[in-house]
Amino acid sequence: MPYENWLKTIDHFLDPKYIARSEANARVRQLQKFPNRGGTSSYSSTAYKHGLKRLDTYRKTHTDKDGNFVDPVAEQNYLNLEREIMGGESSGSNQPNEVAVFQNVLGDRRGWFRGLGPKPSNKASNTCNAQPQTAQPFSEEYVSTLFQSPAFINQLESFLAARGKQVAPDDEYDDDYDDDDLT
């Protein structure tokens, strides 16, 4: 590190604002019930990267490399979550709303689902009674009707043209394509 940068770094660490912020962060860390072993990745990012469900993500982020829980509180929370989720599945009714289960077991926090991550900003803060919503796939008939609509075709062509992909009329395509064109 260049000498000038070293001096700037020392000044930064001696700045009263930095010291006050560090002390405040240390107090907040003392309030944590148990450590999160997920690093800087969010719960959703960890779940996506490893292809895990919510409960498995909770386990992964609260265990060490050998799979042992880092804290008895985290282990008990995991067992409670597992019991509630599995209990709802074995009752024969609809699968339990996992977000509600996490909220019931781990408690509520403004703007945050404990064990899951931040709440979406466009939803109400109380999602205990909310039903999970899944996107409905488009039917083949619906897509066919879209492509028969001149208004849809015009919008699609405008969209693709704006993206730099020109839509060519059918007569410009070469129907006489053969393997000799590749050489």
CSV table of C-alpha atoms in Angstrom, one decimal:
chain,number,residue,atom,x,y,z
A,1,MET,CA,0.0,0.0,0.0
A,2,PRO,CA,1.4,3.4,-0.9
A,3,TYR,CA,2.4,5.5,2.1
A,4,GLU,CA,-0.2,8.2,1.4
A,5,ASN,CA,-3.0,5.5,1.4
A,6,TRP,CA,-1.6,4.1,4.7
A,7,LEU,CA,-1.9,7.5,6.3
A,8,LYS,CA,-5.5,7.9,5.0
A,9,THR,CA,-6.4,4.5,6.4
A,10,ILE,CA,-5.0,5.4,9.8
A,11,ASP,CA,-6.9,8.7,9.8
A,12,HIS,CA,-10.1,6.8,8.8
A,13,PHE,CA,-9.8,4.4,11.7
A,14,LEU,CA,-9.1,7.2,14.2
A,15,ASP,CA,-12.1,9.3,13.0
A,16,PRO,CA,-14.6,9.7,15.8
A,17,LYS,CA,-17.5,8.9,13.4
A,18,TYR,CA,-15.9,5.6,12.5
A,19,ILE,CA,-15.2,4.7,16.2
A,20,ALA,CA,-18.8,5.6,17.1
A,21,ARG,CA,-20.2,3.5,14.3
A,22,SER,CA,-17.9,0.6,15.2
A,23,GLU,CA,-19.0,0.7,18.8
A,24,ALA,CA,-22.7,0.8,17.8
A,25,ASN,CA,-22.2,-2.2,15.4
A,26,ALA,CA,-20.5,-4.1,18.2
A,27,ARG,CA,-23.5,-3.5,20.5
A,28,VAL,CA,-25.8,-4.7,17.8
A,29,ARG,CA,-23.8,-7.9,17.3
A,30,GLN,CA,-24.0,-8.6,21.0
A,31,LEU,CA,-27.8,-8.6,20.7
A,32,GLN,CA,-27.7,-11.4,18.1
A,33,LYS,CA,-29.1,-14.7,19.5
A,34,PHE,CA,-26.9,-16.8,17.3
A,35,PRO,CA,-24.5,-16.3,14.4
A,36,ASN,CA,-25.4,-16.7,10.7
A,37,ARG,CA,-22.8,-18.7,8.8
A,38,GLY,CA,-24.0,-17.6,5.4
A,39,GLY,CA,-21.4,-14.9,4.9
A,40,THR,CA,-22.3,-12.0,2.8
A,41,SER,CA,-24.8,-13.9,0.7
A,42,SER,CA,-28.4,-13.3,1.4
A,43,TYR,CA,-30.7,-16.3,2.3
A,44,SER,CA,-32.3,-16.1,-1.2
A,45,SER,CA,-29.0,-16.0,-2.9
A,46,THR,CA,-27.7,-19.0,-0.9
A,47,ALA,CA,-30.9,-20.9,-1.7
A,48,TYR,CA,-30.6,-20.1,-5.4
A,49,LYS,CA,-26.9,-20.9,-5.7
A,50,HIS,CA,-27.2,-24.3,-4.0
A,51,GLY,CA,-30.7,-25.2,-5.2
A,52,LEU,CA,-32.1,-25.4,-1.6
A,53,LYS,CA,-35.5,-25.0,-0.1
A,54,ARG,CA,-36.1,-22.4,2.7
A,55,LEU,CA,-35.6,-24.9,5.5
A,56,ASP,CA,-32.5,-26.4,4.0
A,57,THR,CA,-31.1,-22.9,3.5
A,58,TYR,CA,-31.7,-22.1,7.2
A,59,ARG,CA,-29.8,-25.2,8.1
A,60,LYS,CA,-26.9,-24.4,5.8
A,61,THR,CA,-26.5,-20.9,7.0
A,62,HIS,CA,-26.5,-21.9,10.7
A,63,THR,CA,-24.1,-24.9,10.6
A,64,ASP,CA,-20.4,-25.2,10.3
A,65,LYS,CA,-18.6,-27.0,7.4
A,66,ASP,CA,-19.2,-30.4,9.1
A,67,GLY,CA,-23.0,-29.8,9.4
A,68,ASN,CA,-23.0,-29.1,13.1
A,69,PHE,CA,-25.2,-26.3,14.4
A,70,VAL,CA,-23.1,-23.4,15.6
A,71,ASP,CA,-25.5,-22.6,18.4
A,72,PRO,CA,-28.1,-24.6,20.4
A,73,VAL,CA,-30.7,-21.8,19.8
A,74,ALA,CA,-30.3,-22.1,16.0
A,75,GLU,CA,-30.6,-25.9,16.3
A,76,GLN,CA,-33.8,-25.7,18.4
A,77,ASN,CA,-35.2,-23.1,15.9
A,78,TYR,CA,-34.4,-25.5,13.0
A,79,LEU,CA,-36.1,-28.4,14.8
A,80,ASN,CA,-39.2,-26.3,15.5
A,81,LEU,CA,-39.3,-25.1,11.9
A,82,GLU,CA,-39.0,-28.7,10.6
A,83,ARG,CA,-41.7,-30.0,13.0
A,84,GLU,CA,-44.2,-27.3,11.9
A,85,ILE,CA,-43.4,-27.6,8.1
A,86,MET,CA,-43.5,-31.5,8.2
A,87,GLY,CA,-46.6,-31.4,10.5
A,88,GLY,CA,-48.5,-29.3,7.9
A,89,GLU,CA,-47.5,-31.6,5.1
A,90,SER,CA,-48.5,-34.8,6.9
A,91,SER,CA,-51.9,-33.4,7.8
A,92,GLY,CA,-53.0,-33.9,4.2
A,93,SER,CA,-54.1,-30.3,3.8
A,94,ASN,CA,-52.4,-27.7,1.6
A,95,GLN,CA,-48.7,-27.3,2.2
A,96,PRO,CA,-48.0,-24.8,5.0
A,97,ASN,CA,-47.1,-21.3,4.1
A,98,GLU,CA,-43.4,-21.5,4.9
A,99,VAL,CA,-43.1,-17.7,5.3
A,100,ALA,CA,-45.8,-17.8,8.0
A,101,VAL,CA,-44.1,-20.8,9.7
A,102,PHE,CA,-40.8,-19.0,9.8
A,103,GLN,CA,-42.6,-15.9,11.2
A,104,ASN,CA,-44.4,-18.0,13.8
A,105,VAL,CA,-41.3,-19.8,15.0
A,106,LEU,CA,-38.6,-17.1,14.7
A,107,GLY,CA,-40.7,-14.1,15.5
A,108,ASP,CA,-41.5,-10.9,13.6
A,109,ARG,CA,-39.3,-8.1,12.7
A,110,ARG,CA,-40.2,-4.9,10.8
A,111,GLY,CA,-39.0,-5.2,7.2
A,112,TRP,CA,-37.5,-8.6,7.6
A,113,PHE,CA,-38.4,-12.3,7.6
A,114,ARG,CA,-36.2,-13.9,10.2
A,115,GLY,CA,-34.4,-16.8,8.7
A,116,LEU,CA,-35.4,-15.8,5.2
A,117,GLY,CA,-34.3,-12.3,4.5
A,118,PRO,CA,-35.9,-8.9,3.7
A,119,LYS,CA,-39.6,-8.5,3.2
A,120,PRO,CA,-40.6,-7.2,-0.3
A,121,SER,CA,-41.3,-3.5,-0.1
A,122,ASN,CA,-44.5,-3.6,-2.0
A,123,LYS,CA,-46.3,-6.1,0.3
A,124,ALA,CA,-48.0,-5.6,3.6
A,125,SER,CA,-45.9,-6.3,6.6
A,126,ASN,CA,-48.2,-9.0,8.0
A,127,THR,CA,-48.1,-12.0,5.7
A,128,CYS,CA,-49.2,-14.7,8.2
A,129,ASN,CA,-52.5,-15.1,6.4
A,130,ALA,CA,-51.2,-14.6,2.9
A,131,GLN,CA,-51.5,-17.4,0.5
A,132,PRO,CA,-48.5,-18.2,-1.6
A,133,GLN,CA,-49.0,-17.1,-5.2
A,134,THR,CA,-47.6,-19.0,-8.1
A,135,ALA,CA,-47.5,-17.7,-11.7
A,136,GLN,CA,-49.8,-19.5,-14.0
A,137,PRO,CA,-48.2,-20.6,-17.2
A,138,PHE,CA,-49.6,-19.4,-20.5
A,139,SER,CA,-51.7,-22.0,-22.4
A,140,GLU,CA,-50.8,-22.9,-25.9
A,141,GLU,CA,-54.1,-21.6,-27.1
A,142,TYR,CA,-53.5,-18.2,-25.5
A,143,VAL,CA,-50.1,-17.9,-27.1
A,144,SER,CA,-51.6,-18.8,-30.5
A,145,THR,CA,-54.2,-16.1,-30.2
A,146,LEU,CA,-51.5,-13.6,-29.3
A,147,PHE,CA,-49.6,-14.4,-32.5
A,148,GLN,CA,-52.8,-14.0,-34.6
A,149,SER,CA,-53.4,-10.5,-33.3
A,150,PRO,CA,-51.9,-7.8,-35.6
A,151,ALA,CA,-51.6,-5.4,-32.6
A,152,PHE,CA,-49.5,-7.9,-30.7
A,153,ILE,CA,-47.3,-8.6,-33.8
A,154,ASN,CA,-46.7,-4.9,-34.2
A,155,GLN,CA,-45.8,-4.5,-30.5
A,156,LEU,CA,-43.5,-7.5,-30.7
A,157,GLU,CA,-41.7,-6.1,-33.8
A,158,SER,CA,-41.3,-2.7,-32.2
A,159,PHE,CA,-39.9,-4.3,-29.1
A,160,LEU,CA,-37.4,-6.4,-31.0
A,161,ALA,CA,-36.4,-3.4,-33.2
A,162,ALA,CA,-35.8,-1.3,-30.1
A,163,ARG,CA,-33.5,-4.1,-28.9
A,164,GLY,CA,-31.5,-4.0,-32.2
A,165,LYS,CA,-32.9,-7.2,-33.5
A,166,GLN,CA,-34.7,-6.5,-36.8
A,167,VAL,CA,-37.6,-8.7,-37.6
A,168,ALA,CA,-37.4,-9.6,-41.3
A,169,PRO,CA,-40.5,-10.4,-43.4
A,170,ASP,CA,-41.0,-14.1,-44.3
A,171,ASP,CA,-39.9,-13.6,-47.9
A,172,GLU,CA,-36.4,-12.6,-46.8
A,173,TYR,CA,-35.7,-15.9,-45.1
A,174,ASP,CA,-33.7,-18.5,-47.2
A,175,ASP,CA,-35.8,-21.6,-47.4
A,176,ASP,CA,-33.1,-23.3,-49.6
A,177,TYR,CA,-30.7,-23.7,-46.7
A,178,ASP,CA,-28.4,-26.7,-46.8
A,179,ASP,CA,-25.3,-28.0,-45.1
A,180,ASP,CA,-23.1,-26.7,-47.9
A,181,ASP,CA,-23.8,-23.1,-46.8
A,182,LEU,CA,-21.7,-23.8,-43.6
A,183,THR,CA,-18.4,-24.2,-45.5
